[in-house]
Amino acid sequence: MNRPLSRTATFAALSTVSLAVAPSVWGTITSFLAVATAGALVTTGPVFEALSTAVDEKDGRLRTLISFALTGAALAALIVAVELPKPVYVTAMVTLGFGDLGRRIFEAVRPVPILATAGFVFVGGAAGIGGQLLLNAFSGAVGHGPTILFLAASAAFLGALLRSVLVARNDPLVLGFLTVLLWLLAALAGDITWTAVLVGLGVSFLFGSLSIALETASIPGMLTGVFLSLLAVVLGGYGWFVLLIAFFGIGGLSTKFRYDEKVSRGVAEPNEGARGTGNVLGNSLAALFALLLYAAHAQLPVPGIVFVYAFAGSVATALADTLSSEIGGLYDRPRLVTTLSRVEPGTDGAVTWQGELAGAGGATIIGLLAWLVLPISGIGVVLVVLAGLVGMTVDSLAGATIEGEHVGNQAVNFIATSAGGCAGAILALF
């Protein structure tokens, strides 16, 4: 066993200490603190060489081991302090520990990024399921099968995503994010069904496979889309997924449309048109917020239908903006939206009539789909289209006024989709 693999196996074994919360939370905290203390005392020798990373060797201490153990202790303390659910804690710990091990194993077989990601997802997901089952066995509890699978799958996708976009061994940050997000999902999951979870996983894997095969998303972008798709099916329903996949599919293909010509004009998306996490989240984060609020609407003084329109409006904005940019960028003589003066193609805030028409078409597609698959009336199609046009216009205005050195394209996309979602919610109220 090579050194990185053996070190990762040690961390995977250490993550199983989290299972001790079944008989004793304080015992778990003490165990992790003992590991951290022992790690602080080891600065040389074979144990240091076996467990140290490149950063550890530079610092002269097992900083990675210490931070992992201290994070395990701190998160266990939240079980006592704020009633963090034990299944959430165990799932986060073992998914990250064994997910990293799966990634290393797959890398050792064949060093291909997508295979390494698959290793994290499958091994980490299996560990998340096993950890919850063992926790239930040790504590005498009876778990809800679909919820166990949903939490484990969510942890696997989220863990792989966080590992791909954050510092490779920044365990406190990754574990902290993972635990908080899983806690939120556990609170919103309710009595989910096997059908919803299994269908959600099936369509998510299909979406991920197609996005990689068609090269419409990078690996982090694919993971983001897969996770959002799973949430859409489980927390919203199949109709929510239809809208989301329509945006990803049509938007991704429009990016590839006449791509070489866009490159020559200087208006092409980088990375061969494969959209990354920032781009996917910029276009989808507002929709995710609407989805989560819909899942929690029983505890809110707002009708659930408002969040349905907010979701549809944000997705309509995302597709309208994407088609407006990808189609409009192919035409000459664009004008700045604020002054209507002619500018060079690719200028932030520049629009063409062809792009505006394509954007309106994208909003209309989402409006019609929403009418078919969501509880939206015929007049609701018009409201969704209007919300999409509002968001698309906000995107152009923001691009012309604030986008630049301090505000990037992803932030502008989020502002626009949020505006479209808010427009949809407001229109639904009236």
Protein backbone atom coordinates (compact mmCIF):
# COMPACT_ATOMS: atom_id res chain seq x y z
CA MET A 1 0.00 0.00 0.00
CA ASN A 2 1.48 3.37 -1.03
CA ARG A 3 1.91 6.16 1.49
CA PRO A 4 -1.02 8.43 0.44
CA LEU A 5 -3.34 5.42 0.37
CA SER A 6 -2.24 4.15 3.79
CA ARG A 7 -2.57 7.65 5.26
CA THR A 8 -6.08 8.02 3.85
CA ALA A 9 -7.00 4.57 5.20
CA THR A 10 -5.92 5.77 8.65
CA PHE A 11 -8.22 8.79 8.40
CA ALA A 12 -11.07 6.53 7.26
CA ALA A 13 -10.53 4.31 10.30
CA LEU A 14 -10.39 7.39 12.52
CA SER A 15 -13.74 8.59 11.18
CA THR A 16 -15.41 5.46 12.63
CA VAL A 17 -14.74 6.85 16.12
CA SER A 18 -17.85 8.93 15.44
CA LEU A 19 -19.94 5.76 15.92
CA ALA A 20 -19.11 5.91 19.62
CA VAL A 21 -21.78 8.61 19.99
CA ALA A 22 -24.32 5.79 20.21
CA PRO A 23 -23.30 4.87 23.80
CA SER A 24 -21.52 8.08 24.77
CA VAL A 25 -21.16 11.49 23.11
CA TRP A 26 -18.64 12.57 25.73
CA GLY A 27 -16.65 9.40 25.09
CA THR A 28 -16.48 10.34 21.41
CA ILE A 29 -15.33 13.86 22.22
CA THR A 30 -12.67 12.53 24.60
CA SER A 31 -11.43 9.99 22.05
CA PHE A 32 -11.01 12.60 19.31
CA LEU A 33 -9.27 14.98 21.72
CA ALA A 34 -6.91 12.18 22.71
CA VAL A 35 -6.06 11.58 19.05
CA ALA A 36 -5.42 15.30 18.55
CA THR A 37 -3.17 15.41 21.61
CA ALA A 38 -1.21 12.36 20.48
CA GLY A 39 -0.85 13.88 17.02
CA ALA A 40 0.54 17.09 18.49
CA LEU A 41 3.25 15.11 20.30
CA VAL A 42 4.45 13.31 17.15
CA THR A 43 6.83 15.51 15.18
CA THR A 44 9.36 12.99 13.82
CA GLY A 45 9.80 9.28 13.24
CA PRO A 46 8.02 6.59 11.21
CA VAL A 47 4.52 7.49 12.47
CA PHE A 48 5.00 11.11 11.41
CA GLU A 49 6.30 10.02 8.02
CA ALA A 50 3.38 7.65 7.52
CA LEU A 51 0.64 10.14 8.44
CA SER A 52 2.05 13.47 7.29
CA THR A 53 1.02 15.36 4.17
CA ALA A 54 3.27 17.77 2.28
CA VAL A 55 1.85 20.63 4.34
CA ASP A 56 2.48 18.70 7.56
CA GLU A 57 6.10 18.08 6.62
CA LYS A 58 6.58 21.78 5.95
CA ASP A 59 5.05 22.74 9.31
CA GLY A 60 6.80 19.98 11.23
CA ARG A 61 3.61 18.69 12.85
CA LEU A 62 0.62 16.50 11.96
CA ARG A 63 -1.64 19.48 11.38
CA THR A 64 -4.01 17.53 9.11
CA LEU A 65 -4.56 14.76 11.65
CA ILE A 66 -4.96 17.24 14.49
CA SER A 67 -7.50 19.38 12.62
CA PHE A 68 -9.53 16.30 11.59
CA ALA A 69 -9.67 15.02 15.17
CA LEU A 70 -10.49 18.42 16.66
CA THR A 71 -13.26 18.92 14.10
CA GLY A 72 -14.66 15.49 15.00
CA ALA A 73 -14.69 16.51 18.67
CA ALA A 74 -16.22 19.94 17.98
CA LEU A 75 -19.02 18.53 15.84
CA ALA A 76 -19.76 15.86 18.45
CA ALA A 77 -20.07 18.65 21.02
CA LEU A 78 -22.88 20.13 18.90
CA ILE A 79 -24.93 17.01 19.65
CA VAL A 80 -25.00 18.11 23.29
CA ALA A 81 -25.06 21.86 22.71
CA VAL A 82 -27.68 22.25 19.98
CA GLU A 83 -29.03 18.71 19.47
CA LEU A 84 -27.27 17.99 16.20
CA PRO A 85 -28.81 14.67 15.06
CA LYS A 86 -26.45 11.77 15.61
CA PRO A 87 -27.14 10.24 12.15
CA VAL A 88 -26.13 13.54 10.52
CA TYR A 89 -22.88 13.64 12.51
CA VAL A 90 -21.93 10.04 11.77
CA THR A 91 -22.87 10.32 8.09
CA ALA A 92 -20.73 13.43 7.60
CA MET A 93 -17.70 11.91 9.36
CA VAL A 94 -17.63 8.50 7.70
CA THR A 95 -18.65 9.76 4.26
CA LEU A 96 -15.68 12.12 4.16
CA GLY A 97 -13.27 9.60 5.68
CA PHE A 98 -14.18 6.69 3.43
CA GLY A 99 -14.96 8.87 0.44
CA ASP A 100 -11.35 10.07 0.44
CA LEU A 101 -10.25 6.44 0.71
CA GLY A 102 -12.41 5.50 -2.28
CA ARG A 103 -10.94 8.36 -4.27
CA ARG A 104 -7.40 7.20 -3.48
CA ILE A 105 -8.19 3.59 -4.38
CA PHE A 106 -9.68 4.52 -7.75
CA GLU A 107 -6.76 6.88 -8.42
CA ALA A 108 -4.33 4.04 -7.71
CA VAL A 109 -6.10 1.85 -10.27
CA ARG A 110 -6.33 4.56 -12.93
CA PRO A 111 -5.51 8.25 -12.32
CA VAL A 112 -8.51 9.75 -14.13
CA PRO A 113 -10.38 12.61 -12.38
CA ILE A 114 -13.87 11.33 -13.14
CA LEU A 115 -12.98 7.87 -11.78
CA ALA A 116 -11.55 9.40 -8.62
CA THR A 117 -14.81 11.31 -8.17
CA ALA A 118 -16.78 8.11 -8.72
CA GLY A 119 -14.65 6.43 -6.07
CA PHE A 120 -15.49 9.12 -3.55
CA VAL A 121 -19.21 9.02 -4.33
CA PHE A 122 -19.67 5.24 -4.27
CA VAL A 123 -17.37 4.35 -1.37
CA GLY A 124 -18.37 7.42 0.65
CA GLY A 125 -22.06 6.80 -0.04
CA ALA A 126 -21.77 3.16 1.03
CA ALA A 127 -19.98 4.24 4.21
CA GLY A 128 -22.74 6.77 4.92
CA ILE A 129 -25.36 4.04 4.68
CA GLY A 130 -23.29 1.62 6.76
CA GLY A 131 -22.55 4.25 9.40
CA GLN A 132 -26.24 5.03 9.91
CA LEU A 133 -27.16 1.35 10.07
CA LEU A 134 -24.45 0.65 12.65
CA LEU A 135 -25.48 3.69 14.68
CA ASN A 136 -29.06 2.43 14.74
CA ALA A 137 -27.91 -1.07 15.72
CA PHE A 138 -25.73 0.25 18.56
CA SER A 139 -28.43 2.57 19.89
CA GLY A 140 -31.40 0.24 19.33
CA ALA A 141 -33.12 2.73 17.01
CA VAL A 142 -35.13 1.90 13.90
CA GLY A 143 -34.12 4.11 11.00
CA HIS A 144 -36.25 5.20 8.06
CA GLY A 145 -34.74 3.49 5.01
CA PRO A 146 -35.40 6.18 2.38
CA THR A 147 -34.05 8.88 4.69
CA ILE A 148 -30.90 6.85 5.35
CA LEU A 149 -30.28 6.50 1.62
CA PHE A 150 -31.10 10.16 0.93
CA LEU A 151 -28.71 11.44 3.60
CA ALA A 152 -25.93 9.10 2.47
CA ALA A 153 -26.34 10.03 -1.20
CA SER A 154 -26.51 13.74 -0.40
CA ALA A 155 -23.38 13.47 1.75
CA ALA A 156 -21.53 11.63 -1.01
CA PHE A 157 -22.36 14.20 -3.70
CA LEU A 158 -21.80 17.16 -1.39
CA GLY A 159 -18.56 15.73 -0.03
CA ALA A 160 -17.18 15.09 -3.50
CA LEU A 161 -18.20 18.60 -4.57
CA LEU A 162 -16.64 20.28 -1.53
CA ARG A 163 -13.46 18.27 -1.96
CA SER A 164 -13.24 19.41 -5.59
CA VAL A 165 -13.67 23.13 -4.93
CA LEU A 166 -12.03 23.59 -1.51
CA VAL A 167 -8.45 22.96 -0.41
CA ALA A 168 -7.80 19.24 -0.70
CA ARG A 169 -7.37 18.57 3.01
CA ASN A 170 -9.22 21.48 4.56
CA ASP A 171 -11.18 19.09 6.79
CA PRO A 172 -12.68 21.60 9.26
CA LEU A 173 -14.24 23.64 6.46
CA VAL A 174 -15.44 20.61 4.47
CA LEU A 175 -16.83 18.79 7.51
CA GLY A 176 -18.47 21.94 8.82
CA PHE A 177 -20.24 22.71 5.54
CA LEU A 178 -21.19 19.07 5.05
CA THR A 179 -22.65 18.68 8.53
CA VAL A 180 -24.71 21.89 8.43
CA LEU A 181 -26.13 21.13 4.99
CA LEU A 182 -27.00 17.55 5.93
CA TRP A 183 -28.69 18.81 9.09
CA LEU A 184 -30.86 21.11 6.98
CA LEU A 185 -31.74 18.32 4.55
CA ALA A 186 -32.58 15.93 7.39
CA ALA A 187 -34.96 18.52 8.82
CA LEU A 188 -36.67 19.02 5.44
CA ALA A 189 -36.77 15.42 4.26
CA GLY A 190 -39.85 14.40 6.27
CA ASP A 191 -41.46 11.10 5.29
CA ILE A 192 -39.83 10.71 1.90
CA THR A 193 -40.53 7.53 -0.05
CA TRP A 194 -38.33 4.88 -1.61
CA THR A 195 -39.72 5.77 -5.02
CA ALA A 196 -38.72 9.42 -4.72
CA VAL A 197 -35.19 8.64 -3.55
CA LEU A 198 -34.54 5.86 -6.07
CA VAL A 199 -35.94 7.84 -8.99
CA GLY A 200 -34.01 10.89 -7.82
CA LEU A 201 -30.78 8.92 -7.76
CA GLY A 202 -31.51 7.34 -11.13
CA VAL A 203 -32.19 10.57 -12.96
CA SER A 204 -29.30 12.27 -11.19
CA PHE A 205 -26.82 9.64 -12.36
CA LEU A 206 -28.28 9.83 -15.87
CA PHE A 207 -27.91 13.61 -15.86
CA GLY A 208 -24.35 13.38 -14.57
CA SER A 209 -23.36 10.80 -17.17
CA LEU A 210 -24.82 12.83 -20.03
CA SER A 211 -23.23 16.10 -18.89
CA ILE A 212 -19.79 14.46 -18.78
CA ALA A 213 -20.30 12.59 -22.06
CA LEU A 214 -21.47 15.75 -23.86
CA GLU A 215 -18.83 17.86 -22.06
CA THR A 216 -21.42 20.45 -21.04
CA ALA A 217 -20.11 20.63 -17.45
CA SER A 218 -16.86 20.21 -15.59
CA ILE A 219 -16.69 17.58 -12.84
CA PRO A 220 -17.55 20.10 -10.08
CA GLY A 221 -20.30 21.51 -12.30
CA MET A 222 -21.63 18.01 -12.89
CA LEU A 223 -21.64 17.24 -9.15
CA THR A 224 -23.52 20.46 -8.47
CA GLY A 225 -26.12 19.63 -11.09
CA VAL A 226 -26.49 16.04 -9.85
CA PHE A 227 -27.00 17.17 -6.26
CA LEU A 228 -29.55 19.81 -7.27
CA SER A 229 -31.39 17.25 -9.39
CA LEU A 230 -31.61 14.82 -6.47
CA LEU A 231 -33.00 17.55 -4.22
CA ALA A 232 -35.49 18.64 -6.87
CA VAL A 233 -37.01 15.15 -7.12
CA VAL A 234 -36.97 14.31 -3.40
CA LEU A 235 -37.98 17.67 -1.88
CA GLY A 236 -40.10 19.06 -4.70
CA GLY A 237 -41.26 16.41 -7.13
CA TYR A 238 -40.70 15.20 -10.65
CA GLY A 239 -42.00 18.44 -12.17
CA TRP A 240 -39.34 20.46 -10.39
CA PHE A 241 -36.69 18.19 -11.88
CA VAL A 242 -38.16 18.58 -15.38
CA LEU A 243 -37.69 22.35 -15.22
CA LEU A 244 -34.19 22.05 -13.84
CA ILE A 245 -33.07 19.49 -16.42
CA ALA A 246 -34.63 21.57 -19.21
CA PHE A 247 -32.40 24.48 -18.21
CA PHE A 248 -29.26 22.33 -17.88
CA GLY A 249 -29.92 20.47 -21.14
CA ILE A 250 -30.98 23.35 -23.38
CA GLY A 251 -28.52 25.77 -21.80
CA GLY A 252 -25.63 23.33 -22.13
CA LEU A 253 -26.37 22.58 -25.77
CA SER A 254 -26.74 26.28 -26.59
CA THR A 255 -23.26 26.85 -25.16
CA LYS A 256 -21.87 24.27 -27.58
CA PHE A 257 -23.83 25.73 -30.52
CA ARG A 258 -21.36 27.19 -33.06
CA TYR A 259 -18.74 27.19 -30.31
CA ASP A 260 -15.75 27.71 -32.61
CA GLU A 261 -17.38 30.82 -34.03
CA LYS A 262 -17.94 32.14 -30.52
CA VAL A 263 -14.29 31.54 -29.72
CA SER A 264 -13.22 33.58 -32.73
CA ARG A 265 -15.57 36.38 -31.67
CA GLY A 266 -14.30 36.32 -28.08
CA VAL A 267 -17.70 35.53 -26.55
CA ALA A 268 -17.30 31.79 -25.81
CA GLU A 269 -17.55 30.21 -22.38
CA PRO A 270 -14.10 29.03 -21.20
CA ASN A 271 -13.11 25.38 -20.66
CA GLU A 272 -14.57 24.27 -24.01
CA GLY A 273 -17.99 25.37 -22.85
CA ALA A 274 -18.03 22.99 -19.87
CA ARG A 275 -19.71 24.96 -17.09
CA GLY A 276 -18.19 24.81 -13.63
CA THR A 277 -19.63 24.98 -10.13
CA GLY A 278 -19.66 28.79 -10.01
CA ASN A 279 -21.66 29.03 -13.21
CA VAL A 280 -24.09 26.27 -12.23
CA LEU A 281 -24.65 27.72 -8.76
CA GLY A 282 -24.94 31.27 -10.10
CA ASN A 283 -27.81 30.12 -12.29
CA SER A 284 -29.35 27.62 -9.85
CA LEU A 285 -28.83 28.88 -6.29
CA ALA A 286 -31.97 31.02 -6.30
CA ALA A 287 -33.96 28.04 -7.55
CA LEU A 288 -32.45 25.93 -4.75
CA PHE A 289 -33.54 28.47 -2.14
CA ALA A 290 -37.07 28.41 -3.58
CA LEU A 291 -37.05 24.61 -3.44
CA LEU A 292 -35.89 24.53 0.19
CA LEU A 293 -38.48 27.14 1.18
CA TYR A 294 -41.17 25.09 -0.57
CA ALA A 295 -40.09 22.01 1.39
CA ALA A 296 -40.44 24.05 4.60
CA HIS A 297 -43.59 25.98 3.61
CA ALA A 298 -45.76 24.17 6.18
CA GLN A 299 -43.82 26.06 8.87
CA LEU A 300 -43.96 29.39 7.01
CA PRO A 301 -46.80 31.95 6.77
CA VAL A 302 -46.64 31.86 2.97
CA PRO A 303 -48.59 29.53 0.63
CA GLY A 304 -46.46 26.86 -1.04
CA ILE A 305 -47.58 27.97 -4.51
CA VAL A 306 -45.60 31.20 -4.06
CA PHE A 307 -42.37 29.21 -3.93
CA VAL A 308 -43.46 27.19 -6.96
CA TYR A 309 -43.66 30.43 -8.97
CA ALA A 310 -40.39 31.65 -7.45
CA PHE A 311 -38.69 28.45 -8.59
CA ALA A 312 -40.17 28.63 -12.09
CA GLY A 313 -39.32 32.33 -12.38
CA SER A 314 -35.68 31.80 -11.41
CA VAL A 315 -35.27 28.88 -13.84
CA ALA A 316 -36.99 30.88 -16.60
CA THR A 317 -34.49 33.67 -15.95
CA ALA A 318 -31.55 31.29 -16.07
CA LEU A 319 -32.56 29.82 -19.43
CA ALA A 320 -33.56 33.21 -20.87
CA ASP A 321 -30.24 34.73 -19.89
CA THR A 322 -28.25 31.77 -21.18
CA LEU A 323 -29.97 31.71 -24.57
CA SER A 324 -29.79 35.48 -24.84
CA SER A 325 -26.03 35.39 -24.32
CA GLU A 326 -25.26 32.30 -26.35
CA ILE A 327 -27.43 33.21 -29.34
CA GLY A 328 -27.05 36.97 -29.17
CA GLY A 329 -23.27 36.69 -29.03
CA LEU A 330 -23.26 35.32 -32.56
CA TYR A 331 -24.59 38.59 -34.03
CA ASP A 332 -22.93 41.91 -34.69
CA ARG A 333 -23.91 45.44 -33.72
CA PRO A 334 -24.92 44.84 -30.07
CA ARG A 335 -26.02 47.82 -27.99
CA LEU A 336 -25.39 48.60 -24.33
CA VAL A 337 -28.68 48.16 -22.50
CA THR A 338 -28.31 51.36 -20.44
CA THR A 339 -27.46 53.82 -23.25
CA LEU A 340 -28.34 51.89 -26.41
CA SER A 341 -24.96 52.90 -27.83
CA ARG A 342 -23.16 50.40 -30.04
CA VAL A 343 -20.45 48.35 -28.33
CA GLU A 344 -18.16 45.44 -29.16
CA PRO A 345 -19.55 41.88 -28.99
CA GLY A 346 -18.94 40.36 -25.58
CA THR A 347 -19.26 43.66 -23.70
CA ASP A 348 -20.97 43.21 -20.32
CA GLY A 349 -24.54 44.46 -20.56
CA ALA A 350 -24.62 44.36 -24.37
CA VAL A 351 -27.79 43.06 -26.05
CA THR A 352 -28.98 42.24 -29.56
CA TRP A 353 -32.54 41.87 -30.75
CA GLN A 354 -31.76 38.30 -31.76
CA GLY A 355 -30.51 37.53 -28.26
CA GLU A 356 -33.52 39.15 -26.62
CA LEU A 357 -35.83 37.10 -28.84
CA ALA A 358 -33.96 33.90 -27.97
CA GLY A 359 -34.18 34.79 -24.27
CA ALA A 360 -37.93 35.33 -24.51
CA GLY A 361 -38.17 31.94 -26.19
CA GLY A 362 -36.26 30.33 -23.33
CA ALA A 363 -38.56 31.90 -20.73
CA THR A 364 -41.57 30.71 -22.73
CA ILE A 365 -40.24 27.14 -22.81
CA ILE A 366 -39.95 27.11 -19.02
CA GLY A 367 -43.38 28.72 -18.65
CA LEU A 368 -45.04 26.06 -20.80
CA LEU A 369 -43.20 23.24 -19.06
CA ALA A 370 -44.21 24.64 -15.68
CA TRP A 371 -47.83 24.65 -16.80
CA LEU A 372 -47.53 20.98 -17.81
CA VAL A 373 -45.66 19.59 -14.79
CA LEU A 374 -46.28 21.99 -11.89
CA PRO A 375 -49.51 23.23 -10.24
CA ILE A 376 -49.52 26.38 -12.37
CA SER A 377 -52.59 27.67 -14.21
CA GLY A 378 -52.79 28.84 -17.82
CA ILE A 379 -52.34 32.46 -16.80
CA GLY A 380 -49.42 31.24 -14.72
CA VAL A 381 -47.51 30.64 -17.95
CA VAL A 382 -47.62 34.37 -18.62
CA LEU A 383 -46.48 35.13 -15.07
CA VAL A 384 -43.49 32.79 -15.37
CA VAL A 385 -42.51 34.27 -18.74
CA LEU A 386 -42.78 37.80 -17.32
CA ALA A 387 -40.65 36.78 -14.33
CA GLY A 388 -38.04 35.36 -16.69
CA LEU A 389 -37.97 38.55 -18.75
CA VAL A 390 -37.62 40.65 -15.60
CA GLY A 391 -34.66 38.54 -14.48
CA MET A 392 -33.05 38.65 -17.93
CA THR A 393 -33.34 42.44 -18.00
CA VAL A 394 -31.85 42.70 -14.50
CA ASP A 395 -28.93 40.59 -15.69
CA SER A 396 -28.25 42.96 -18.58
CA LEU A 397 -28.54 46.03 -16.34
CA ALA A 398 -26.26 44.53 -13.70
CA GLY A 399 -23.77 43.54 -16.41
CA ALA A 400 -23.68 47.09 -17.72
CA THR A 401 -23.40 48.78 -14.32
CA ILE A 402 -21.71 46.64 -11.65
CA GLU A 403 -20.07 43.67 -13.38
CA GLY A 404 -16.33 43.97 -13.64
CA GLU A 405 -13.38 43.90 -11.30
CA HIS A 406 -15.28 43.28 -8.05
CA VAL A 407 -18.50 41.60 -9.23
CA GLY A 408 -18.14 38.54 -11.44
CA ASN A 409 -20.48 36.93 -13.91
CA GLN A 410 -21.59 34.27 -11.42
CA ALA A 411 -22.67 36.94 -8.92
CA VAL A 412 -24.57 38.79 -11.64
CA ASN A 413 -26.30 35.53 -12.62
CA PHE A 414 -27.35 35.01 -9.01
CA ILE A 415 -28.68 38.56 -8.76
CA ALA A 416 -30.66 38.08 -11.98
CA THR A 417 -32.14 34.68 -11.09
CA SER A 418 -33.02 35.99 -7.62
CA ALA A 419 -34.81 38.91 -9.26
CA GLY A 420 -36.67 36.52 -11.55
CA GLY A 421 -37.62 34.32 -8.60
CA CYS A 422 -38.82 37.30 -6.57
CA ALA A 423 -40.81 38.55 -9.57
CA GLY A 424 -42.46 35.17 -9.90
CA ALA A 425 -43.34 35.08 -6.18
CA ILE A 426 -44.75 38.63 -6.23
CA LEU A 427 -46.83 37.97 -9.34
CA ALA A 428 -48.19 34.80 -7.74
CA LEU A 429 -49.41 36.78 -4.74
CA PHE A 430 -51.44 39.05 -6.97
